[in-house]
mmCIF file of C-alpha atoms and ligand atoms in Angstrom:
data_model
loop_
_atom_site.group_PDB
_atom_site.id
_atom_site.type_symbol
_atom_site.label_atom_id
_atom_site.label_comp_id
_atom_site.label_asym_id
_atom_site.label_seq_id
_atom_site.Cartn_x
_atom_site.Cartn_y
_atom_site.Cartn_z
ATOM 1 C CA MET A 1 140.136 131.800 146.536
ATOM 2 C CA ASN A 2 138.262 135.044 145.988
ATOM 3 C CA CYS A 3 140.905 136.967 144.077
ATOM 4 C CA GLU A 4 143.169 135.292 141.541
ATOM 5 C CA MET A 5 145.660 138.166 141.390
ATOM 6 C CA ALA A 6 146.183 138.133 145.164
ATOM 7 C CA GLY A 7 146.896 134.401 145.084
ATOM 8 C CA ARG A 8 150.592 134.914 144.492
ATOM 9 C CA PHE A 9 150.938 136.722 147.829
ATOM 10 C CA LEU A 10 149.076 134.072 149.843
ATOM 11 C CA ASP A 11 150.437 130.909 151.487
ATOM 12 C CA ILE A 12 147.408 128.832 152.416
ATOM 13 C CA ALA A 13 148.220 125.969 154.813
ATOM 14 C CA PRO A 14 147.394 122.563 153.237
ATOM 15 C CA GLU A 15 144.790 121.754 155.892
ATOM 16 C CA VAL A 16 143.023 125.068 155.337
ATOM 17 C CA ARG A 17 143.158 124.674 151.582
ATOM 18 C CA SER A 18 141.551 121.249 151.680
ATOM 19 C CA ALA A 19 138.797 122.492 154.019
ATOM 20 C CA LEU A 20 138.067 125.363 151.633
ATOM 21 C CA GLU A 21 138.098 123.136 148.557
ATOM 22 C CA GLY A 22 135.861 120.564 150.229
ATOM 23 C CA GLY A 23 133.363 123.187 151.418
ATOM 24 C CA GLU A 24 134.152 122.312 155.044
ATOM 25 C CA ALA A 25 134.056 124.674 157.983
ATOM 26 C CA ALA A 26 137.089 126.888 158.659
ATOM 27 C CA VAL A 27 137.612 129.842 160.997
ATOM 28 C CA ALA A 28 140.042 132.733 160.554
ATOM 29 C CA LEU A 29 141.926 133.969 163.643
ATOM 30 C CA GLU A 30 143.856 137.218 163.963
ATOM 31 C CA SER A 31 147.423 137.793 165.104
ATOM 32 C CA THR A 32 147.487 141.343 166.550
ATOM 33 C CA ILE A 33 145.997 139.860 169.682
ATOM 34 C CA ILE A 34 149.166 137.709 169.885
ATOM 35 C CA THR A 35 151.741 140.423 169.204
ATOM 36 C CA HIS A 36 150.110 143.575 170.579
ATOM 37 C CA GLY A 37 147.191 142.386 172.695
ATOM 38 C CA MET A 38 148.607 139.922 175.233
ATOM 39 C CA PRO A 39 151.954 139.434 176.986
ATOM 40 C CA TYR A 40 154.233 136.417 176.379
ATOM 41 C CA PRO A 41 153.787 133.512 177.165
ATOM 42 C CA GLN A 42 149.990 133.778 177.599
ATOM 43 C CA ASN A 43 149.715 135.053 174.005
ATOM 44 C CA VAL A 44 151.169 131.862 172.501
ATOM 45 C CA THR A 45 149.394 129.504 174.901
ATOM 46 C CA THR A 46 146.081 131.204 174.161
ATOM 47 C CA ALA A 47 146.618 131.176 170.396
ATOM 48 C CA ARG A 48 147.225 127.425 170.515
ATOM 49 C CA GLU A 49 144.283 126.716 172.799
ATOM 50 C CA VAL A 50 142.024 128.784 170.579
ATOM 51 C CA GLU A 51 143.058 126.684 167.562
ATOM 52 C CA THR A 52 142.253 123.521 169.535
ATOM 53 C CA ILE A 53 138.821 124.873 170.504
ATOM 54 C CA VAL A 54 138.037 125.623 166.853
ATOM 55 C CA ARG A 55 138.917 122.014 165.980
ATOM 56 C CA GLU A 56 136.890 120.584 168.876
ATOM 57 C CA ASN A 57 133.894 122.446 167.510
ATOM 58 C CA GLY A 58 134.245 120.984 164.038
ATOM 59 C CA ALA A 59 136.189 123.581 162.037
ATOM 60 C CA VAL A 60 139.741 124.078 160.773
ATOM 61 C CA PRO A 61 141.589 127.063 162.343
ATOM 62 C CA ALA A 62 143.491 129.526 160.146
ATOM 63 C CA THR A 63 145.574 132.017 162.097
ATOM 64 C CA ILE A 64 146.522 134.859 159.772
ATOM 65 C CA ALA A 65 149.727 136.953 159.777
ATOM 66 C CA VAL A 66 152.244 138.417 157.344
ATOM 67 C CA ILE A 67 155.713 136.873 157.538
ATOM 68 C CA ALA A 68 158.463 138.336 155.354
ATOM 69 C CA GLY A 69 155.811 139.807 153.077
ATOM 70 C CA ARG A 70 153.907 136.527 152.625
ATOM 71 C CA ILE A 71 150.265 136.480 153.725
ATOM 72 C CA LYS A 72 150.008 133.296 155.789
ATOM 73 C CA ILE A 73 146.564 131.713 156.009
ATOM 74 C CA GLY A 74 147.239 129.190 158.769
ATOM 75 C CA LEU A 75 150.477 129.267 160.764
ATOM 76 C CA SER A 76 152.752 126.361 161.639
ATOM 77 C CA ASP A 77 153.651 125.729 165.310
ATOM 78 C CA GLU A 78 157.086 127.242 164.717
ATOM 79 C CA GLU A 79 155.647 130.353 163.087
ATOM 80 C CA LEU A 80 153.195 130.829 165.933
ATOM 81 C CA ASP A 81 155.957 130.473 168.542
ATOM 82 C CA TRP A 82 158.167 132.885 166.696
ATOM 83 C CA LEU A 83 155.391 135.463 166.417
ATOM 84 C CA GLY A 84 154.820 135.347 170.176
ATOM 85 C CA THR A 85 158.229 136.857 170.947
ATOM 86 C CA ALA A 86 159.327 138.428 167.654
ATOM 87 C CA GLU A 87 160.373 142.058 167.570
ATOM 88 C CA TYR A 88 159.720 144.430 164.679
ATOM 89 C CA VAL A 89 156.330 142.976 163.905
ATOM 90 C CA MET A 90 154.089 145.704 162.498
ATOM 91 C CA LYS A 91 150.458 146.120 163.527
ATOM 92 C CA LEU A 92 148.738 145.887 160.169
ATOM 93 C CA SER A 93 145.414 147.419 159.360
ATOM 94 C CA ARG A 94 143.999 147.982 155.843
ATOM 95 C CA ALA A 95 146.299 150.956 155.245
ATOM 96 C CA ASP A 96 149.470 149.038 156.133
ATOM 97 C CA LEU A 97 148.897 145.701 154.433
ATOM 98 C CA PRO A 98 150.173 146.538 150.913
ATOM 99 C CA TYR A 99 153.362 148.081 152.313
ATOM 100 C CA ALA A 100 154.096 145.025 154.506
ATOM 101 C CA VAL A 101 153.639 142.756 151.481
ATOM 102 C CA ALA A 102 155.663 144.917 149.072
ATOM 103 C CA ALA A 103 158.534 145.517 151.512
ATOM 104 C CA ASN A 104 158.715 141.910 152.806
ATOM 105 C CA ARG A 105 157.921 142.984 156.351
ATOM 106 C CA HIS A 106 156.530 140.967 159.257
ATOM 107 C CA GLY A 107 153.114 142.038 160.430
ATOM 108 C CA ALA A 108 150.307 140.972 162.705
ATOM 109 C CA THR A 109 146.868 141.495 161.234
ATOM 110 C CA THR A 110 144.188 143.490 163.076
ATOM 111 C CA VAL A 111 140.498 142.734 162.662
ATOM 112 C CA ALA A 112 140.389 144.847 159.478
ATOM 113 C CA ALA A 113 143.436 143.243 157.846
ATOM 114 C CA THR A 114 142.448 139.738 158.971
ATOM 115 C CA MET A 115 139.032 140.212 157.340
ATOM 116 C CA ILE A 116 140.694 141.269 154.082
ATOM 117 C CA CYS A 117 143.073 138.285 154.046
ATOM 118 C CA ALA A 118 140.369 135.838 155.156
ATOM 119 C CA HIS A 119 138.130 136.981 152.321
ATOM 120 C CA LEU A 120 140.941 136.709 149.758
ATOM 121 C CA ALA A 121 141.427 133.106 150.844
ATOM 122 C CA GLY A 122 137.694 132.335 150.816
ATOM 123 C CA LEU A 123 137.088 132.160 154.590
ATOM 124 C CA ARG A 124 133.727 133.463 155.801
ATOM 125 C CA VAL A 125 133.933 133.345 159.595
ATOM 126 C CA PHE A 126 136.496 134.951 161.903
ATOM 127 C CA ALA A 127 136.885 134.924 165.688
ATOM 128 C CA THR A 128 138.599 137.660 167.701
ATOM 129 C CA GLY A 129 138.408 139.202 171.178
ATOM 130 C CA GLY A 130 136.946 142.647 170.637
ATOM 131 C CA ILE A 131 136.813 144.831 167.561
ATOM 132 C CA GLY A 132 138.280 148.325 167.423
ATOM 133 C CA GLY A 133 135.783 151.181 167.292
ATOM 134 C CA VAL A 134 135.185 154.868 167.857
ATOM 135 C CA HIS A 135 137.574 156.082 170.570
ATOM 136 C CA GLN A 136 136.544 158.293 173.464
ATOM 137 C CA GLY A 137 137.560 161.852 172.590
ATOM 138 C CA VAL A 138 136.880 161.267 168.891
ATOM 139 C CA GLU A 139 135.743 164.922 168.674
ATOM 140 C CA SER A 140 139.364 166.008 168.917
ATOM 141 C CA THR A 141 141.316 162.946 167.707
ATOM 142 C CA MET A 142 139.148 161.596 164.838
ATOM 143 C CA ASP A 143 140.316 158.151 166.019
ATOM 144 C CA ILE A 144 137.920 155.611 164.552
ATOM 145 C CA SER A 145 139.253 152.099 164.014
ATOM 146 C CA ALA A 146 139.444 150.923 160.411
ATOM 147 C CA ASP A 147 137.778 147.741 161.712
ATOM 148 C CA LEU A 148 134.395 149.458 161.443
ATOM 149 C CA ASP A 149 134.665 150.422 157.774
ATOM 150 C CA GLU A 150 136.026 146.971 156.997
ATOM 151 C CA LEU A 151 132.888 145.422 158.452
ATOM 152 C CA ALA A 152 130.912 147.564 156.025
ATOM 153 C CA LYS A 153 132.967 146.397 153.038
ATOM 154 C CA THR A 154 134.183 142.847 153.429
ATOM 155 C CA PRO A 155 131.876 139.820 153.608
ATOM 156 C CA VAL A 156 133.235 138.037 156.686
ATOM 157 C CA ALA A 157 131.279 137.319 159.872
ATOM 158 C CA VAL A 158 133.273 138.541 162.875
ATOM 159 C CA VAL A 159 132.580 136.905 166.231
ATOM 160 C CA CYS A 160 133.678 139.126 169.133
ATOM 161 C CA ALA A 161 132.739 139.981 172.725
ATOM 162 C CA GLY A 162 131.570 143.442 171.664
ATOM 163 C CA ALA A 163 133.885 146.398 171.276
ATOM 164 C CA LYS A 164 136.568 146.990 173.911
ATOM 165 C CA ALA A 165 135.031 149.029 176.726
ATOM 166 C CA ILE A 166 137.889 151.559 176.494
ATOM 167 C CA LEU A 167 136.016 152.869 173.456
ATOM 168 C CA ASP A 168 132.994 155.108 173.023
ATOM 169 C CA LEU A 169 130.468 152.273 172.755
ATOM 170 C CA PRO A 170 127.344 154.305 171.853
ATOM 171 C CA ARG A 171 129.178 156.007 168.981
ATOM 172 C CA THR A 172 130.685 152.685 167.875
ATOM 173 C CA LEU A 173 127.195 151.179 167.536
ATOM 174 C CA GLU A 174 125.880 154.306 165.786
ATOM 175 C CA TYR A 175 128.723 154.170 163.297
ATOM 176 C CA LEU A 176 128.095 150.501 162.541
ATOM 177 C CA GLU A 177 124.450 151.286 161.906
ATOM 178 C CA THR A 178 125.338 154.191 159.613
ATOM 179 C CA ARG A 179 127.638 151.926 157.625
ATOM 180 C CA GLY A 180 124.951 149.256 157.335
ATOM 181 C CA VAL A 181 126.555 146.525 159.418
ATOM 182 C CA PRO A 182 124.149 144.052 161.049
ATOM 183 C CA VAL A 183 125.070 143.711 164.743
ATOM 184 C CA VAL A 184 123.813 140.446 166.193
ATOM 185 C CA GLY A 185 123.812 139.618 169.889
ATOM 186 C CA TYR A 186 124.182 135.922 170.657
ATOM 187 C CA ARG A 187 121.666 135.130 173.383
ATOM 188 C CA THR A 188 121.754 138.695 174.696
ATOM 189 C CA ASP A 189 119.560 141.807 174.578
ATOM 190 C CA ARG A 190 122.481 144.150 175.363
ATOM 191 C CA PHE A 191 125.608 145.053 173.430
ATOM 192 C CA PRO A 192 128.390 143.347 175.435
ATOM 193 C CA ALA A 193 131.355 145.428 176.632
ATOM 194 C CA PHE A 194 134.276 142.990 176.223
ATOM 195 C CA TRP A 195 135.282 142.361 179.886
ATOM 196 C CA SER A 196 131.642 142.812 180.945
ATOM 197 C CA ARG A 197 128.604 140.922 179.700
ATOM 198 C CA THR A 198 126.395 143.962 179.312
ATOM 199 C CA SER A 199 126.355 147.676 178.628
ATOM 200 C CA GLU A 200 123.572 150.249 178.696
ATOM 201 C CA LEU A 201 123.088 149.702 174.982
ATOM 202 C CA ALA A 202 120.335 147.615 173.447
ATOM 203 C CA ILE A 203 121.514 145.055 170.885
ATOM 204 C CA PRO A 204 120.123 145.748 167.396
ATOM 205 C CA ILE A 205 119.350 142.068 166.595
ATOM 206 C CA ARG A 206 119.180 139.124 168.983
ATOM 207 C CA LEU A 207 119.657 135.545 167.707
ATOM 208 C CA ASP A 208 119.967 132.448 169.863
ATOM 209 C CA THR A 209 121.480 129.796 167.597
ATOM 210 C CA PRO A 210 124.359 129.491 165.108
ATOM 211 C CA GLU A 211 121.783 128.275 162.546
ATOM 212 C CA ALA A 212 119.796 131.514 162.836
ATOM 213 C CA MET A 213 122.993 133.505 162.338
ATOM 214 C CA ALA A 214 123.911 131.403 159.302
ATOM 215 C CA SER A 215 120.460 132.118 157.824
ATOM 216 C CA LEU A 216 120.960 135.847 158.312
ATOM 217 C CA ILE A 217 124.340 135.684 156.569
ATOM 218 C CA SER A 218 122.908 133.662 153.667
ATOM 219 C CA ALA A 219 119.983 136.088 153.284
ATOM 220 C CA LYS A 220 122.368 139.035 153.282
ATOM 221 C CA GLU A 221 124.447 137.422 150.536
ATOM 222 C CA ALA A 222 121.361 136.519 148.496
ATOM 223 C CA LEU A 223 120.182 140.137 148.684
ATOM 224 C CA GLY A 224 123.511 141.272 147.277
ATOM 225 C CA LEU A 225 124.328 143.333 150.353
ATOM 226 C CA LYS A 226 128.038 143.945 150.765
ATOM 227 C CA GLY A 227 130.036 143.733 153.947
ATOM 228 C CA GLY A 228 130.198 141.587 157.014
ATOM 229 C CA VAL A 229 128.120 140.788 160.058
ATOM 230 C CA LEU A 230 129.198 141.481 163.612
ATOM 231 C CA VAL A 231 128.316 138.758 166.100
ATOM 232 C CA ALA A 232 128.585 139.908 169.710
ATOM 233 C CA ASN A 233 129.001 137.054 172.188
ATOM 234 C CA PRO A 234 129.086 138.080 175.872
ATOM 235 C CA VAL A 235 132.039 136.787 177.918
ATOM 236 C CA PRO A 236 131.057 133.740 180.038
ATOM 237 C CA SER A 237 129.638 134.972 183.364
ATOM 238 C CA THR A 238 132.231 133.077 185.425
ATOM 239 C CA ASP A 239 134.976 135.198 183.849
ATOM 240 C CA GLU A 240 133.355 138.599 183.548
ATOM 241 C CA ILE A 241 134.469 141.766 185.316
ATOM 242 C CA PRO A 242 131.273 143.758 185.936
ATOM 243 C CA ALA A 243 131.064 147.110 184.130
ATOM 244 C CA GLU A 244 130.873 149.180 187.366
ATOM 245 C CA GLU A 245 134.108 147.608 188.541
ATOM 246 C CA MET A 246 135.837 147.926 185.171
ATOM 247 C CA LYS A 247 134.933 151.607 184.768
ATOM 248 C CA GLY A 248 137.423 152.826 187.403
ATOM 249 C CA PHE A 249 140.291 150.924 185.791
ATOM 250 C CA ILE A 250 139.359 152.163 182.314
ATOM 251 C CA ASP A 251 139.191 155.810 183.438
ATOM 252 C CA GLU A 252 142.669 155.478 184.991
ATOM 253 C CA ALA A 253 144.039 153.863 181.825
ATOM 254 C CA LEU A 254 142.593 156.588 179.592
ATOM 255 C CA ALA A 255 144.020 159.305 181.867
ATOM 256 C CA GLU A 256 147.459 157.657 181.705
ATOM 257 C CA ALA A 257 147.334 157.467 177.892
ATOM 258 C CA GLY A 258 146.371 161.160 177.850
ATOM 259 C CA ARG A 259 149.270 162.132 180.143
ATOM 260 C CA ARG A 260 151.735 160.240 177.969
ATOM 261 C CA GLY A 261 150.331 161.745 174.780
ATOM 262 C CA ILE A 262 149.746 158.318 173.212
ATOM 263 C CA ALA A 263 147.970 158.457 169.840
ATOM 264 C CA GLY A 264 147.134 156.364 166.787
ATOM 265 C CA LYS A 265 147.947 152.654 166.626
ATOM 266 C CA ALA A 266 149.664 152.659 170.009
ATOM 267 C CA VAL A 267 146.509 153.582 171.956
ATOM 268 C CA THR A 268 144.786 150.179 172.138
ATOM 269 C CA PRO A 269 147.941 148.146 173.014
ATOM 270 C CA LEU A 270 148.920 150.664 175.714
ATOM 271 C CA LEU A 271 145.466 150.652 177.310
ATOM 272 C CA LEU A 272 145.364 146.839 177.316
ATOM 273 C CA SER A 273 148.769 146.509 178.969
ATOM 274 C CA PHE A 274 147.972 149.241 181.501
ATOM 275 C CA LEU A 275 144.750 147.407 182.436
ATOM 276 C CA PHE A 276 146.666 144.142 182.774
ATOM 277 C CA GLU A 277 148.840 145.803 185.452
ATOM 278 C CA SER A 278 146.129 147.756 187.238
ATOM 279 C CA THR A 279 143.698 144.821 187.496
ATOM 280 C CA GLY A 280 146.485 142.526 188.714
ATOM 281 C CA GLY A 281 146.163 140.317 185.631
ATOM 282 C CA ARG A 282 142.389 139.911 185.828
ATOM 283 C CA SER A 283 141.714 141.773 182.590
ATOM 284 C CA LEU A 284 143.934 139.262 180.777
ATOM 285 C CA THR A 285 142.211 136.239 182.335
ATOM 286 C CA THR A 286 138.903 137.647 181.112
ATOM 287 C CA ASN A 287 140.330 138.468 177.692
ATOM 288 C CA ILE A 288 141.574 134.890 177.290
ATOM 289 C CA ALA A 289 138.215 133.447 178.354
ATOM 290 C CA LEU A 290 136.253 135.580 175.917
ATOM 291 C CA VAL A 291 138.507 134.788 172.964
ATOM 292 C CA LYS A 292 138.060 131.065 173.633
ATOM 293 C CA SER A 293 134.314 131.399 173.899
ATOM 294 C CA ASN A 294 134.241 133.367 170.630
ATOM 295 C CA ALA A 295 136.343 130.704 168.896
ATOM 296 C CA ALA A 296 133.860 127.989 169.887
ATOM 297 C CA LEU A 297 130.878 129.991 168.652
ATOM 298 C CA ALA A 298 132.657 130.962 165.407
ATOM 299 C CA ALA A 299 133.407 127.298 164.707
ATOM 300 C CA ARG A 300 129.769 126.338 165.256
ATOM 301 C CA LEU A 301 128.688 129.174 162.964
ATOM 302 C CA ALA A 302 131.164 128.052 160.283
ATOM 303 C CA VAL A 303 129.830 124.482 160.533
ATOM 304 C CA SER A 304 126.285 125.724 160.159
ATOM 305 C CA LEU A 305 127.189 127.893 157.159
ATOM 306 C CA ALA A 306 129.049 125.025 155.498
ATOM 307 C CA ARG A 307 126.029 122.727 155.967
ATOM 308 C CA SER A 308 123.615 125.286 154.531
ATOM 309 C CA ARG A 309 125.765 125.515 151.391
ATOM 310 C CA ARG A 310 125.540 121.796 150.659
HETATM 311 N N1 LIG B 401 140.867 141.678 170.522
HETATM 312 C C1 LIG B 401 141.594 141.453 171.663
HETATM 313 N N2 LIG B 401 142.812 142.084 171.759
HETATM 314 C C2 LIG B 401 143.318 142.890 170.754
HETATM 315 C C3 LIG B 401 142.542 143.104 169.573
HETATM 316 C C4 LIG B 401 141.328 142.465 169.513
HETATM 317 O O1 LIG B 401 141.149 140.732 172.565
HETATM 318 O O2 LIG B 401 144.427 143.424 170.897
HETATM 319 C C5 LIG B 401 143.092 144.003 168.454
HETATM 320 C C6 LIG B 401 142.413 143.695 167.116
HETATM 321 O O3 LIG B 401 143.425 143.336 166.201
HETATM 322 C C7 LIG B 401 141.748 144.995 166.704
HETATM 323 C C8 LIG B 401 142.681 145.995 167.311
HETATM 324 O O4 LIG B 401 141.619 145.120 165.310
HETATM 325 O O5 LIG B 401 142.878 145.422 168.630
HETATM 326 C C9 LIG B 401 142.089 147.380 167.327
HETATM 327 O O6 LIG B 401 143.105 148.309 167.137
HETATM 328 P P1 LIG B 401 142.783 149.849 166.786
HETATM 329 O O7 LIG B 401 141.947 150.327 167.938
HETATM 330 O O8 LIG B 401 144.136 150.526 166.706
HETATM 331 O O9 LIG B 401 142.052 149.861 165.467
HETATM 332 MN MN1 LIG B 402 142.929 154.052 165.795
#
């Protein structure tokens, strides 16, 4: 555990604890994707399948959420089921986490909050779908996801399929560079755009194996550089929705959010559910495929990191 004082707020599942104590591979998984990112029942089915994929690739899964103020590192089957349909579950980012803990609330952790909890528990690798980023229209809204600053602060490697293409991707990459976050493309020369394998943007660093990524992470630690690493893994080509095709749907979704005056935390969940409807469920199929692919890569990275520590 990385913080003794925080220990009293954490419930680490026995399987996760023994992996951590034995220096074995473990992968953190977030819960906002379950409560605010996908509809029921696909959310629960996907969460379970993702845990299985992590295991098949040699690591122990640790899905993270806050239940009645307790930070759970690893959820039981019952807890996962409950989360899939529960009401009054907060969407927790860095700013919300201490309140949820102090007030015994239920909360699903975003990328930022999952990174914080993973690090407290001693986990170094985390798989998600797509990180939050700089929103389109940032000039007037100032809406920049806390995920980006977290990547600059907290030493966890986050495996994603890029940033969600509803965002301002060029500014998201610029911001990550400003904050000193290494952005690594896995077997790609382009920054992936979540539902699509490529964007116009060149990837800052390309690496083709989990071992090479583990070496980068170890070098970063040895140099005393704070913060995480972002690993961008393009969605498998069989499941991608090409960017040209996705653009029309995204523009419609953004216009709808504008008409309804949606702001703050509600923006990303609304856009995702609008896209689910307008693409006739295709956006969700792609989202599920990319999360699974990220889970497999994260597990292989965790295995490689664990080996290099021995
Ligand atoms: N990946 C997905 N679906 C999601 C998310 C990630 O495939 O719903 C969530 C993550 O929890 C991420 C959040 O942190 O979306 C971003 O929210 P915001 O833009 O409000 O920071
Ligand atoms: Mn935001």
